[in-house]
Short mmCIF file of C-alpha atoms in Angstrom, two decimals:
data_model
loop_
_atom_site.label_atom_id
_atom_site.label_comp_id
_atom_site.label_asym_id
_atom_site.label_seq_id
_atom_site.Cartn_x
_atom_site.Cartn_y
_atom_site.Cartn_z
CA MET A 1 0.29 10.52 -30.08
CA GLU A 2 -0.74 13.24 -27.62
CA ALA A 3 -3.95 11.37 -26.81
CA PHE A 4 -1.98 8.16 -26.14
CA PHE A 5 0.46 10.04 -23.86
CA ILE A 6 -2.41 11.62 -21.92
CA ALA A 7 -4.19 8.29 -21.50
CA ASN A 8 -1.05 6.47 -20.33
CA MET A 9 0.86 9.20 -18.51
CA ALA A 10 1.13 7.29 -15.23
CA PRO A 11 2.70 4.08 -16.65
CA ILE A 12 5.00 6.16 -18.90
CA MET A 13 6.11 8.16 -15.87
CA PHE A 14 6.88 5.01 -13.87
CA GLY A 15 8.71 3.48 -16.84
CA SER A 16 10.81 6.64 -17.21
CA LEU A 17 11.85 6.41 -13.57
CA VAL A 18 12.97 2.79 -14.04
CA VAL A 19 15.02 3.82 -17.11
CA PHE A 20 16.73 6.62 -15.16
CA LEU A 21 17.61 4.22 -12.35
CA LEU A 22 18.93 1.57 -14.73
CA LEU A 23 21.12 4.20 -16.38
CA GLY A 24 22.83 4.65 -13.01
CA TYR A 25 21.54 8.05 -11.92
CA PRO A 26 21.22 8.47 -8.11
CA ALA A 27 17.78 7.43 -6.87
CA ALA A 28 17.05 10.68 -5.00
CA PHE A 29 17.76 12.91 -8.01
CA SER A 30 16.04 10.53 -10.44
CA LEU A 31 12.87 10.63 -8.36
CA GLY A 32 12.87 14.40 -8.02
CA ALA A 33 13.75 15.05 -11.68
CA VAL A 34 11.10 12.68 -13.07
CA GLY A 35 8.49 14.13 -10.71
CA LEU A 36 9.17 17.74 -11.69
CA LEU A 37 9.57 16.95 -15.41
CA TYR A 38 6.25 15.14 -15.67
CA GLY A 39 4.63 17.76 -13.47
CA ILE A 40 5.54 20.44 -16.07
CA VAL A 41 4.44 18.18 -18.94
CA GLY A 42 1.19 17.39 -17.13
CA ILE A 43 0.44 21.09 -16.63
CA GLU A 44 1.01 21.76 -20.36
CA LEU A 45 -1.32 18.88 -21.32
CA GLY A 46 -3.95 19.81 -18.75
CA GLN A 47 -3.50 16.55 -16.84
CA PHE A 48 -1.88 17.98 -13.72
CA ALA A 49 -3.28 20.82 -11.63
CA PRO A 50 -0.60 23.42 -10.76
CA ASN A 51 -2.18 23.77 -7.31
CA PHE A 52 -0.69 20.37 -6.44
CA LEU A 53 2.78 21.92 -6.35
CA GLN A 54 1.70 24.18 -3.49
CA ALA A 55 1.59 21.08 -1.29
CA LEU A 56 5.27 20.30 -1.98
CA PRO A 57 6.75 22.47 0.83
CA ASP A 58 4.39 20.85 3.36
CA ARG A 59 5.37 17.36 2.20
CA ILE A 60 9.09 18.18 2.51
CA TYR A 61 8.57 19.71 5.95
CA GLY A 62 6.63 16.57 6.90
CA VAL A 63 9.75 14.49 6.21
CA MET A 64 11.88 16.70 8.44
CA SER A 65 9.32 16.65 11.27
CA ASN A 66 8.76 12.88 11.14
CA ASP A 67 9.70 11.55 14.59
CA THR A 68 9.63 7.93 13.39
CA LEU A 69 12.61 8.46 11.09
CA LEU A 70 14.71 9.63 14.05
CA ALA A 71 15.09 5.95 14.94
CA ILE A 72 17.29 5.43 11.84
CA PRO A 73 20.31 7.48 13.00
CA PHE A 74 20.00 6.09 16.54
CA PHE A 75 20.03 2.44 15.45
CA THR A 76 22.74 3.10 12.85
CA PHE A 77 24.99 4.75 15.43
CA MET A 78 24.37 1.90 17.88
CA GLY A 79 25.34 -0.68 15.27
CA LEU A 80 28.50 1.11 14.19
CA VAL A 81 29.72 1.58 17.78
CA LEU A 82 29.10 -2.09 18.57
CA GLU A 83 30.89 -3.15 15.38
CA ARG A 84 33.98 -1.18 16.35
CA SER A 85 33.90 -2.15 20.04
CA GLY A 86 34.87 -5.76 19.30
CA MET A 87 31.61 -7.40 20.41
CA ALA A 88 31.38 -9.44 17.19
CA GLU A 89 34.94 -10.70 17.65
CA ASP A 90 34.28 -11.84 21.23
CA LEU A 91 31.03 -13.55 20.24
CA LEU A 92 32.47 -15.40 17.26
CA ASP A 93 35.51 -16.57 19.21
CA THR A 94 33.51 -17.84 22.19
CA ILE A 95 30.60 -19.40 20.25
CA GLY A 96 33.06 -21.01 17.83
CA GLN A 97 34.85 -22.58 20.81
CA LEU A 98 31.50 -23.65 22.25
CA PHE A 99 30.61 -25.70 19.16
CA GLY A 100 34.19 -27.02 19.13
CA THR A 101 34.70 -30.24 17.22
CA VAL A 102 31.07 -30.44 16.02
CA ARG A 103 30.98 -30.78 12.24
CA GLY A 104 29.88 -27.40 10.83
CA GLY A 105 30.43 -25.78 14.22
CA LEU A 106 31.98 -22.59 12.85
CA ALA A 107 29.08 -22.19 10.40
CA TYR A 108 26.55 -22.63 13.23
CA ALA A 109 28.47 -20.02 15.22
CA VAL A 110 28.28 -17.58 12.30
CA VAL A 111 24.48 -18.05 11.98
CA PHE A 112 24.00 -17.67 15.74
CA VAL A 113 26.21 -14.59 16.00
CA GLY A 114 24.62 -13.16 12.82
CA ALA A 115 21.20 -13.34 14.49
CA LEU A 116 22.56 -11.71 17.66
CA LEU A 117 24.29 -8.93 15.73
CA ALA A 118 21.09 -8.40 13.71
CA ALA A 119 19.10 -7.95 16.91
CA THR A 120 21.64 -5.48 18.31
CA THR A 121 22.99 -3.55 15.31
CA GLY A 122 20.28 -3.63 12.61
CA VAL A 123 22.94 -2.78 9.99
CA VAL A 124 23.73 -5.36 7.28
CA ALA A 125 27.09 -3.89 6.25
CA ALA A 126 28.39 -3.94 9.84
CA SER A 127 27.41 -7.60 10.33
CA VAL A 128 28.77 -8.90 7.01
CA ILE A 129 32.08 -7.04 7.21
CA SER A 130 32.66 -7.97 10.88
CA MET A 131 32.01 -11.68 10.33
CA GLY A 132 33.91 -11.65 7.03
CA LEU A 133 37.02 -10.22 8.69
CA ILE A 134 36.86 -12.46 11.77
CA SER A 135 35.32 -15.79 10.71
CA LEU A 136 36.30 -16.21 7.07
CA PRO A 137 40.08 -16.65 7.68
CA ILE A 138 39.37 -19.20 10.45
CA MET A 139 36.94 -21.17 8.27
CA MET A 140 39.47 -21.23 5.43
CA ARG A 141 42.23 -22.28 7.84
CA TYR A 142 40.31 -25.39 8.88
CA GLY A 143 39.29 -26.42 5.36
CA TYR A 144 35.72 -25.15 4.90
CA ASP A 145 34.37 -25.17 1.36
CA ARG A 146 34.65 -21.56 0.16
CA ARG A 147 31.12 -21.49 -1.23
CA VAL A 148 29.64 -22.65 2.07
CA ALA A 149 31.79 -20.27 4.12
CA THR A 150 31.04 -17.16 2.05
CA GLY A 151 27.35 -18.04 1.63
CA VAL A 152 26.68 -18.52 5.33
CA ILE A 153 28.52 -15.30 6.26
CA ALA A 154 26.67 -13.18 3.68
CA ALA A 155 23.28 -14.71 4.50
CA SER A 156 23.72 -14.41 8.27
CA GLY A 157 24.68 -10.76 7.85
CA THR A 158 21.44 -10.05 5.97
CA LEU A 159 19.41 -11.19 8.99
CA ALA A 160 19.83 -7.58 10.12
CA GLN A 161 17.31 -6.80 7.35
CA ILE A 162 14.41 -8.67 8.97
CA ILE A 163 15.26 -9.16 12.67
CA PRO A 164 14.38 -6.01 14.67
CA PRO A 165 15.72 -3.32 15.02
CA SER A 166 16.02 -3.44 11.23
CA LEU A 167 16.26 -0.10 9.43
CA VAL A 168 14.13 -1.32 6.53
CA LEU A 169 11.28 -2.20 8.92
CA ILE A 170 11.31 1.40 10.19
CA VAL A 171 11.01 2.72 6.64
CA MET A 172 8.41 0.07 5.76
CA ALA A 173 6.22 1.01 8.73
CA ASP A 174 6.53 4.70 7.88
CA GLN A 175 5.57 4.18 4.23
CA LEU A 176 2.64 1.90 5.08
CA GLY A 177 1.40 4.21 7.82
CA ARG A 178 1.70 1.62 10.58
CA SER A 179 3.40 1.45 13.98
CA VAL A 180 7.11 0.62 14.00
CA GLY A 181 6.58 -1.32 17.24
CA ASP A 182 3.92 -3.52 15.59
CA MET A 183 6.19 -4.06 12.57
CA TYR A 184 9.06 -5.08 14.86
CA GLU A 185 6.88 -7.45 16.85
CA GLY A 186 5.44 -9.01 13.69
CA ALA A 187 8.89 -9.58 12.16
CA PHE A 188 10.52 -11.05 15.27
CA ILE A 189 9.38 -14.68 14.92
CA PRO A 190 9.88 -14.88 11.10
CA GLY A 191 13.44 -13.63 11.67
CA LEU A 192 14.13 -16.39 14.19
CA VAL A 193 12.58 -19.02 11.90
CA LEU A 194 14.76 -17.83 9.01
CA SER A 195 17.85 -18.13 11.23
CA ALA A 196 16.83 -21.70 12.10
CA MET A 197 16.43 -22.49 8.39
CA TYR A 198 19.97 -21.28 7.71
CA ALA A 199 21.26 -23.52 10.51
CA PHE A 200 19.26 -26.46 9.13
CA TYR A 201 20.88 -25.92 5.72
CA VAL A 202 24.31 -26.06 7.37
CA PHE A 203 23.24 -29.30 9.07
CA LEU A 204 22.20 -30.82 5.73
CA VAL A 205 25.49 -29.83 4.11
CA SER A 206 27.46 -31.31 7.02
CA MET A 207 25.55 -34.59 6.66
CA ILE A 208 25.76 -34.85 2.86
CA TYR A 209 29.21 -33.28 2.31
CA PRO A 210 31.07 -33.71 5.62
CA MET A 211 34.38 -32.51 4.16
CA ALA A 212 32.79 -29.14 3.28
CA THR A 213 32.18 -28.24 6.95
CA PRO A 214 34.80 -29.87 9.19
CA GLY A 215 34.83 -29.42 12.95
CA LEU A 216 37.70 -27.78 14.81
CA PRO A 217 40.61 -30.07 15.71
CA ALA A 218 40.66 -30.98 19.41
CA GLU A 219 43.87 -29.02 20.04
CA ALA A 220 42.21 -25.80 18.76
CA VAL A 221 39.45 -25.91 21.40
CA GLY A 222 40.17 -23.83 24.49
CA PHE A 223 38.48 -22.96 27.80
CA ARG A 224 39.21 -26.40 29.30
CA GLU A 225 39.11 -27.44 32.94
CA ALA A 226 42.11 -28.71 34.90
CA ASN A 227 41.12 -32.31 34.15
CA GLY A 228 40.93 -31.60 30.40
CA SER A 229 37.12 -31.58 30.14
CA ARG A 230 35.33 -28.75 28.37
CA GLY A 231 32.82 -28.00 31.13
CA LEU A 232 29.76 -28.25 28.89
CA THR A 233 27.70 -29.95 31.62
CA SER A 234 28.05 -26.88 33.83
CA LEU A 235 27.02 -24.63 30.93
CA GLY A 236 24.03 -26.86 30.12
CA ILE A 237 22.78 -26.83 33.72
CA LEU A 238 23.15 -23.03 33.91
CA ALA A 239 21.26 -22.61 30.62
CA VAL A 240 18.37 -24.88 31.71
CA VAL A 241 18.03 -23.31 35.17
CA SER A 242 18.17 -19.78 33.66
CA ALA A 243 15.50 -20.70 31.11
CA VAL A 244 13.18 -22.09 33.83
CA ILE A 245 13.67 -19.05 36.07
CA GLY A 246 13.16 -16.71 33.10
CA TYR A 247 9.91 -18.50 32.19
CA ARG A 248 8.63 -18.44 35.78
CA ALA A 249 9.58 -14.79 36.34
CA GLU A 250 7.94 -13.73 33.08
CA GLY A 251 4.74 -15.52 34.07
CA PHE A 252 4.76 -13.83 37.48
CA PHE A 253 5.46 -10.25 36.37
CA TYR A 254 3.84 -10.25 32.90
CA PRO A 255 1.24 -13.06 32.82
CA ASP A 256 -0.50 -11.66 29.71
CA ALA A 257 2.61 -11.46 27.49
CA HIS A 258 2.56 -13.38 24.22
CA GLY A 259 4.53 -13.84 21.01
CA ALA A 260 7.66 -11.70 20.74
CA ASP A 261 6.95 -10.03 24.11
CA PHE A 262 7.03 -13.45 25.80
CA VAL A 263 10.34 -14.43 24.14
CA VAL A 264 12.14 -11.17 24.95
CA LEU A 265 10.91 -11.00 28.56
CA CYS A 266 11.82 -14.64 29.29
CA MET A 267 15.24 -13.95 27.82
CA PHE A 268 15.71 -10.86 29.98
CA PHE A 269 14.89 -12.53 33.29
CA GLY A 270 16.99 -15.56 32.31
CA ILE A 271 20.11 -13.54 31.48
CA VAL A 272 19.80 -11.50 34.68
CA PHE A 273 19.93 -14.75 36.67
CA ALA A 274 22.76 -16.21 34.56
CA PHE A 275 24.83 -13.03 34.80
CA GLY A 276 24.34 -12.81 38.56
CA THR A 277 25.41 -16.44 38.91
CA ALA A 278 28.53 -15.88 36.79
CA VAL A 279 29.49 -12.80 38.81
CA VAL A 280 29.13 -14.72 42.09
CA ASN A 281 31.24 -17.54 40.61
CA TRP A 282 33.94 -15.06 39.58
CA LEU A 283 33.99 -13.44 43.04
CA THR A 284 34.19 -16.76 44.92
CA ALA A 285 36.95 -18.01 42.60
CA ARG A 286 38.94 -14.80 43.02
CA PHE A 287 38.71 -14.42 46.81
CA ILE A 288 38.22 -17.92 48.26
CA GLY A 289 39.40 -20.11 45.38
CA PHE A 290 36.06 -21.90 44.93
CA ARG A 291 34.36 -22.18 41.54
CA PHE A 292 31.01 -23.84 40.82
CA LEU A 293 30.89 -22.91 37.09
CA SER A 294 33.29 -24.11 34.40
CA HIS A 295 35.52 -21.72 32.46
CA MET A 296 33.34 -22.27 29.37
CA ALA A 297 30.11 -21.49 31.27
CA GLN A 298 31.54 -18.29 32.76
CA GLN A 299 33.09 -17.07 29.50
CA THR A 300 29.94 -17.80 27.49
CA THR A 301 27.78 -15.96 30.02
CA PHE A 302 29.98 -12.87 30.16
CA VAL A 303 30.15 -12.68 26.34
CA MET A 304 26.44 -13.35 25.73
CA VAL A 305 24.95 -11.01 28.34
CA PRO A 306 25.89 -7.62 26.76
CA PRO A 307 24.17 -8.21 23.38
CA LEU A 308 21.19 -9.93 25.01
CA PHE A 309 20.80 -7.05 27.46
CA LEU A 310 20.93 -4.61 24.57
CA ILE A 311 18.21 -6.60 22.81
CA PHE A 312 15.98 -6.17 25.85
CA LEU A 313 16.94 -2.52 26.26
CA VAL A 314 15.83 -1.83 22.68
CA LEU A 315 13.18 -4.40 21.76
CA GLY A 316 11.90 -5.30 25.22
CA THR A 317 11.10 -1.71 26.13
CA ILE A 318 9.33 -1.24 22.78
CA PHE A 319 7.33 -4.48 23.01
CA ILE A 320 6.08 -3.93 26.58
CA GLY A 321 5.16 -0.33 25.76
CA VAL A 322 7.70 1.47 27.95
CA ALA A 323 9.41 3.25 25.02
CA THR A 324 8.65 4.26 21.46
CA PRO A 325 11.00 2.94 18.73
CA THR A 326 12.77 6.30 18.64
CA GLU A 327 13.30 6.25 22.41
CA GLY A 328 14.38 2.60 22.21
CA GLY A 329 16.95 3.55 19.59
CA ALA A 330 18.27 6.34 21.81
CA MET A 331 18.63 3.92 24.75
CA GLY A 332 20.36 1.41 22.46
CA ALA A 333 22.85 4.05 21.30
CA ALA A 334 23.58 5.01 24.90
CA GLY A 335 23.91 1.33 25.86
CA ALA A 336 26.38 0.74 23.02
CA LEU A 337 28.55 3.60 24.26
CA ILE A 338 28.45 2.22 27.83
CA LEU A 339 29.42 -1.28 26.63
CA GLY A 340 32.25 0.16 24.56
CA GLY A 341 33.48 2.04 27.63
CA ILE A 342 33.29 -1.07 29.83
CA LYS A 343 35.37 -2.99 27.27
CA ARG A 344 37.85 -0.06 27.21
CA ARG A 345 37.53 0.15 23.44
CA LEU A 346 35.71 3.46 23.29
CA SER A 347 37.77 6.32 21.88
CA TRP A 348 37.13 9.73 20.40
CA ASP A 349 38.23 8.48 16.99
CA LEU A 350 35.73 5.59 17.16
CA VAL A 351 32.86 7.90 18.09
CA ARG A 352 33.80 10.39 15.36
CA GLN A 353 33.84 7.68 12.68
CA ALA A 354 30.50 6.30 13.88
CA VAL A 355 28.91 9.78 13.86
CA GLU A 356 30.22 10.54 10.36
CA SER A 357 28.96 7.23 8.95
CA THR A 358 25.59 7.74 10.67
CA ALA A 359 25.25 11.24 9.21
CA LYS A 360 26.03 9.95 5.70
CA LEU A 361 23.49 7.11 5.88
CA SER A 362 20.79 9.34 7.42
CA SER A 363 21.33 11.99 4.74
CA PHE A 364 21.14 9.30 2.06
CA VAL A 365 17.78 8.10 3.43
CA VAL A 366 16.31 11.59 3.79
CA PHE A 367 17.38 12.65 0.27
CA ILE A 368 15.73 9.56 -1.23
CA LEU A 369 12.59 10.28 0.79
CA LEU A 370 12.49 13.91 -0.39
CA GLY A 371 12.82 12.76 -4.02
CA ALA A 372 10.09 10.17 -3.43
CA ARG A 373 7.80 12.89 -2.07
CA VAL A 374 8.25 14.94 -5.26
CA PHE A 375 7.68 11.89 -7.48
CA SER A 376 4.61 10.68 -5.57
CA LEU A 377 3.03 14.16 -5.61
CA THR A 378 3.11 14.25 -9.42
CA PHE A 379 2.23 10.56 -9.73
CA TYR A 380 -0.86 11.02 -7.56
CA GLY A 381 -1.71 14.22 -9.42
CA VAL A 382 -1.93 12.32 -12.74
CA SER A 383 -4.03 9.59 -11.02
CA GLY A 384 -1.16 7.10 -11.04
CA HIS A 385 -2.30 5.60 -7.72
CA ILE A 386 -5.67 4.77 -9.27
CA TRP A 387 -3.94 3.10 -12.23
CA VAL A 388 -1.75 0.99 -9.91
CA GLU A 389 -4.66 0.04 -7.64
CA ASN A 390 -6.92 -0.96 -10.56
CA LEU A 391 -4.05 -2.94 -12.11
CA LEU A 392 -3.24 -4.86 -8.93
CA THR A 393 -6.75 -5.41 -7.57
CA SER A 394 -7.92 -6.85 -10.89
CA LEU A 395 -5.32 -9.67 -10.77
CA PRO A 396 -6.81 -13.18 -10.69
CA GLY A 397 -6.61 -15.12 -7.44
CA GLY A 398 -7.66 -12.42 -4.98
CA GLN A 399 -5.28 -11.86 -2.07
CA ILE A 400 -3.03 -14.84 -2.85
CA GLY A 401 -2.75 -13.90 -6.54
CA PHE A 402 -1.90 -10.33 -5.54
CA LEU A 403 0.77 -11.46 -3.05
CA ILE A 404 2.39 -13.86 -5.52
CA PHE A 405 2.53 -11.22 -8.28
CA VAL A 406 3.82 -8.47 -5.97
CA ASN A 407 6.54 -10.68 -4.48
CA ALA A 408 7.67 -11.81 -7.94
CA PHE A 409 7.73 -8.15 -9.03
CA VAL A 410 9.76 -7.04 -5.98
CA PHE A 411 12.11 -10.02 -6.37
CA VAL A 412 12.94 -8.95 -9.94
CA LEU A 413 13.32 -5.26 -9.01
CA ALA A 414 15.69 -6.28 -6.18
CA PHE A 415 18.23 -7.29 -8.84
CA PHE A 416 18.66 -3.60 -9.69
CA LEU A 417 17.44 -1.55 -6.70
CA ASP A 418 18.52 -1.61 -3.06
CA PHE A 419 16.02 -1.95 -0.23
CA PHE A 420 15.77 1.79 0.52
CA GLU A 421 14.87 2.55 -3.10
CA LEU A 422 12.33 -0.28 -3.13
CA ALA A 423 10.81 0.91 0.15
CA PHE A 424 10.46 4.53 -0.97
CA ILE A 425 9.41 3.94 -4.58
CA VAL A 426 7.44 0.70 -4.71
CA ILE A 427 5.87 0.27 -1.26
CA PRO A 428 3.75 3.48 -1.38
CA LEU A 429 2.24 2.21 -4.67
CA LEU A 430 1.51 -1.29 -3.36
CA GLY A 431 0.18 -0.40 0.11
CA PRO A 432 -3.22 1.10 -0.92
CA ALA A 433 -3.96 -1.87 -3.22
CA ALA A 434 -3.11 -4.33 -0.42
CA GLU A 435 -5.35 -2.48 2.03
CA HIS A 436 -8.16 -2.39 -0.58
CA LEU A 437 -7.97 -6.20 -0.78
CA GLY A 438 -8.23 -6.50 3.00
CA ILE A 439 -4.60 -7.55 3.57
CA ASP A 440 -3.14 -6.68 6.98
CA LEU A 441 -0.39 -4.15 6.25
CA ILE A 442 1.94 -5.39 9.01
CA TRP A 443 1.76 -8.91 7.53
CA PHE A 444 2.26 -7.42 4.05
CA GLY A 445 5.25 -5.39 5.24
CA VAL A 446 6.96 -8.38 6.86
CA ILE A 447 6.44 -10.48 3.70
CA LEU A 448 8.08 -7.78 1.59
CA GLY A 449 10.82 -7.31 4.21
CA VAL A 450 11.78 -10.99 3.91
CA ASN A 451 11.59 -10.70 0.12
CA MET A 452 13.77 -7.61 0.03
CA GLN A 453 16.51 -9.54 1.83
CA THR A 454 17.21 -11.06 -1.56
CA SER A 455 18.28 -7.61 -2.80
CA PHE A 456 21.39 -8.10 -0.63
CA MET A 457 22.03 -11.66 -1.74
CA HIS A 458 21.29 -12.45 -5.36
CA PRO A 459 24.01 -11.96 -7.96
CA PRO A 460 25.26 -9.87 -9.57
CA PHE A 461 24.29 -6.75 -7.60
CA GLY A 462 23.74 -8.08 -4.06
CA PHE A 463 25.23 -5.57 -1.61
CA ALA A 464 26.09 -8.25 0.97
CA LEU A 465 28.16 -9.99 -1.71
CA PHE A 466 29.99 -6.73 -2.43
CA TYR A 467 30.64 -6.17 1.29
CA LEU A 468 32.06 -9.69 1.58
CA ARG A 469 34.08 -9.32 -1.61
CA SER A 470 35.74 -6.21 -0.13
CA VAL A 471 37.16 -8.19 2.83
CA ALA A 472 37.62 -11.68 1.31
CA PRO A 473 41.18 -12.36 0.05
CA ARG A 474 41.47 -12.48 -3.75
CA ASP A 475 45.03 -13.76 -3.98
CA PRO A 476 46.84 -16.66 -2.28
CA TYR A 477 48.33 -15.78 1.13
CA LEU A 478 50.21 -17.39 4.02
CA ASP A 479 48.01 -18.17 7.02
CA ARG A 480 49.35 -16.27 10.05
CA VAL A 481 48.77 -19.21 12.42
CA THR A 482 49.71 -22.29 10.42
CA GLY A 483 52.06 -20.61 7.94
CA LYS A 484 50.48 -22.63 5.11
CA ARG A 485 49.72 -21.19 1.70
CA THR A 486 45.96 -20.59 1.36
CA GLU A 487 44.23 -19.95 -1.95
CA GLY A 488 42.10 -16.82 -2.35
CA ILE A 489 38.34 -16.67 -2.91
CA THR A 490 36.95 -15.95 -6.37
CA THR A 491 33.89 -13.82 -7.03
CA GLY A 492 32.24 -16.84 -8.65
CA GLN A 493 32.58 -18.83 -5.41
CA ILE A 494 30.88 -16.00 -3.49
CA TYR A 495 28.01 -15.91 -6.01
CA TRP A 496 27.51 -19.70 -6.02
CA GLY A 497 27.62 -19.76 -2.22
CA ALA A 498 24.80 -17.21 -2.04
CA MET A 499 22.37 -19.09 -4.31
CA PRO A 500 21.11 -21.72 -1.78
CA PHE A 501 20.37 -18.96 0.73
CA VAL A 502 18.38 -16.99 -1.85
CA VAL A 503 16.27 -20.12 -2.34
CA ILE A 504 15.82 -20.37 1.45
CA GLN A 505 14.67 -16.74 1.57
CA VAL A 506 12.11 -17.39 -1.17
CA ILE A 507 10.85 -20.43 0.78
CA MET A 508 10.56 -18.20 3.85
CA VAL A 509 8.40 -15.75 1.89
CA LEU A 510 6.07 -18.62 0.99
CA LEU A 511 5.96 -19.77 4.62
CA VAL A 512 5.00 -16.30 5.89
CA ILE A 513 2.25 -16.14 3.24
CA SER A 514 1.03 -19.63 4.13
CA PHE A 515 1.18 -19.17 7.92
CA PRO A 516 0.11 -15.58 8.75
CA ALA A 517 0.04 -16.43 12.48
CA MET A 518 3.85 -16.05 12.50
CA VAL A 519 3.23 -12.32 12.10
CA MET A 520 -0.33 -11.72 13.28
CA HIS A 521 0.53 -12.49 16.92
CA TYR A 522 1.37 -8.76 17.20
CA LYS A 523 -2.37 -8.11 17.63
CA GLY A 524 -2.37 -9.96 20.94
CA ALA A 525 -4.24 -12.97 22.18
CA GLU A 526 -7.78 -13.37 20.95
CA SER A 527 -10.52 -12.70 23.46
CA LYS A 528 -12.10 -15.86 24.87
CA ILE A 529 -15.33 -14.07 25.76
CA ASP A 530 -18.38 -14.87 23.64
CA PRO A 531 -20.04 -11.52 22.93
CA ASN A 532 -23.42 -13.28 22.51
CA LYS A 533 -23.29 -14.37 26.15
CA VAL A 534 -22.40 -10.98 27.60
CA LYS A 535 -25.14 -9.74 29.86
CA ILE A 536 -25.21 -6.17 31.10
CA ASP A 537 -27.40 -5.47 34.11
CA ILE A 538 -28.43 -1.84 34.46
CA PRO A 539 -29.67 -1.14 37.97
CA GLN A 540 -33.10 0.49 38.23
CA VAL A 541 -32.88 3.83 39.98
CA GLU A 542 -35.97 5.09 41.79
CA LEU A 543 -36.45 8.75 40.95
CA PRO A 544 -38.45 11.03 43.27
CA PRO A 545 -41.73 12.32 41.85
CA LEU A 546 -41.49 15.64 40.07
CA ASP A 547 -43.37 18.49 41.68
CA PHE A 548 -44.12 21.31 39.27
CA GLY A 549 -46.22 23.26 41.78
CA PRO A 550 -49.82 24.40 41.36
CA PRO A 551 -51.09 24.90 37.83
CA ALA A 552 -51.01 28.41 36.50
CA LYS A 553 -54.31 30.27 36.50
#
């Protein structure tokens, strides 16, 4: 028995950790307790050198001195301030009006706003709760199928998991030993593609089951002109002209930009032009009574500019190399406070609540990381990393076989563990094996980031479903606008609504594996110079003759 335990100490240690977690013990204390327990057992059996424990203080100090992790409280604070400043409410109201009577318009608005909130807040809970409180009653009022409504809100909220500045991408980059900026740039396009897939699903539902996603009635659409038109032509012209100017300005100032840099820079120059145009329109209408933009165009511009500017302030400065992710997070937090002040919704109570919630989440992350450091020290000391690497690199199918197995493994673990626990426990074990097989770790991290979105979505333990359940009405109630009795939403409807989006997320994982270029653009454009044709001419320098003087006698 002792010989068997010695030979299989690493897998037994990992299995014990899984048992502790399944029993409901907190992840941080489970990690630390299992690490110390097996460290003592390993010393008694001669499998673990006591000298390893001398490295523990340095590893703990390394967590506290890690500048990369400073980005987590900054981005969390930014997201919480924006959530409480009413930006989500303004966006959902305006974008919902923009889609108007289009079938599925409210669902499209939720996906669009979910992507914007993801790119500005990076916090899943903030996005899901905000959209659940604001959009869900409106969607129920106008007869949306409850499964579609709850599914699209929960799924759109989880976009904050993969669209930068996602917290999980910060942790992923730290655990894989890669740049947070590269991880953000690599995840940007997959996040946009996933958003488009959600919108395409809404389109399919609206075509196949039109009664499940009705458009708004004409009388519910506001921002009309004096002649009753909606002013969409004016908005369309402004959008096209802004896009052209953004594209031209980006090419003039940053001709070598590519991938995510190109998208963010074009967006920045475009919104500067659109905002300036809307301001001029507001001034001329106020002082000389002349307007060249419709009410819808002006309202949409004023509502869209703040989050888009924040996206540039955070992501743009990181992508073009002006700021580190930590500095970008600090600027984002400052920008959120400024926007809250401009909207006159910033108060001491709001800031206090945001700071308290940020401190709790940051402490939660750091405690898990400290426990993971203790666990990994013992696990490495008993050669657990060698066991994991040999196990994973010997899988059939090479890189593809490894990726399929790892993603299936993470998908199953996501039923029971949240993304922080997965990132701190599983990723450090998988990273060395992926690197040994020649897999780019940024690509690998983005694949797992998309996969770990499912930890928020699949029943019965998906956190996004719990967040939505906390704000969705359980019992029948009277609608405050129509006065009609509206039935509540059951937990089963929330679960069934999430299932199609889990399937979409799995499809997205397969797409990222099949098309690595979606991520690999972070490396920059390939050089077009053929190294075989490079010719280096070294000029011949005429040296004066050396005179050593007469020979010695």
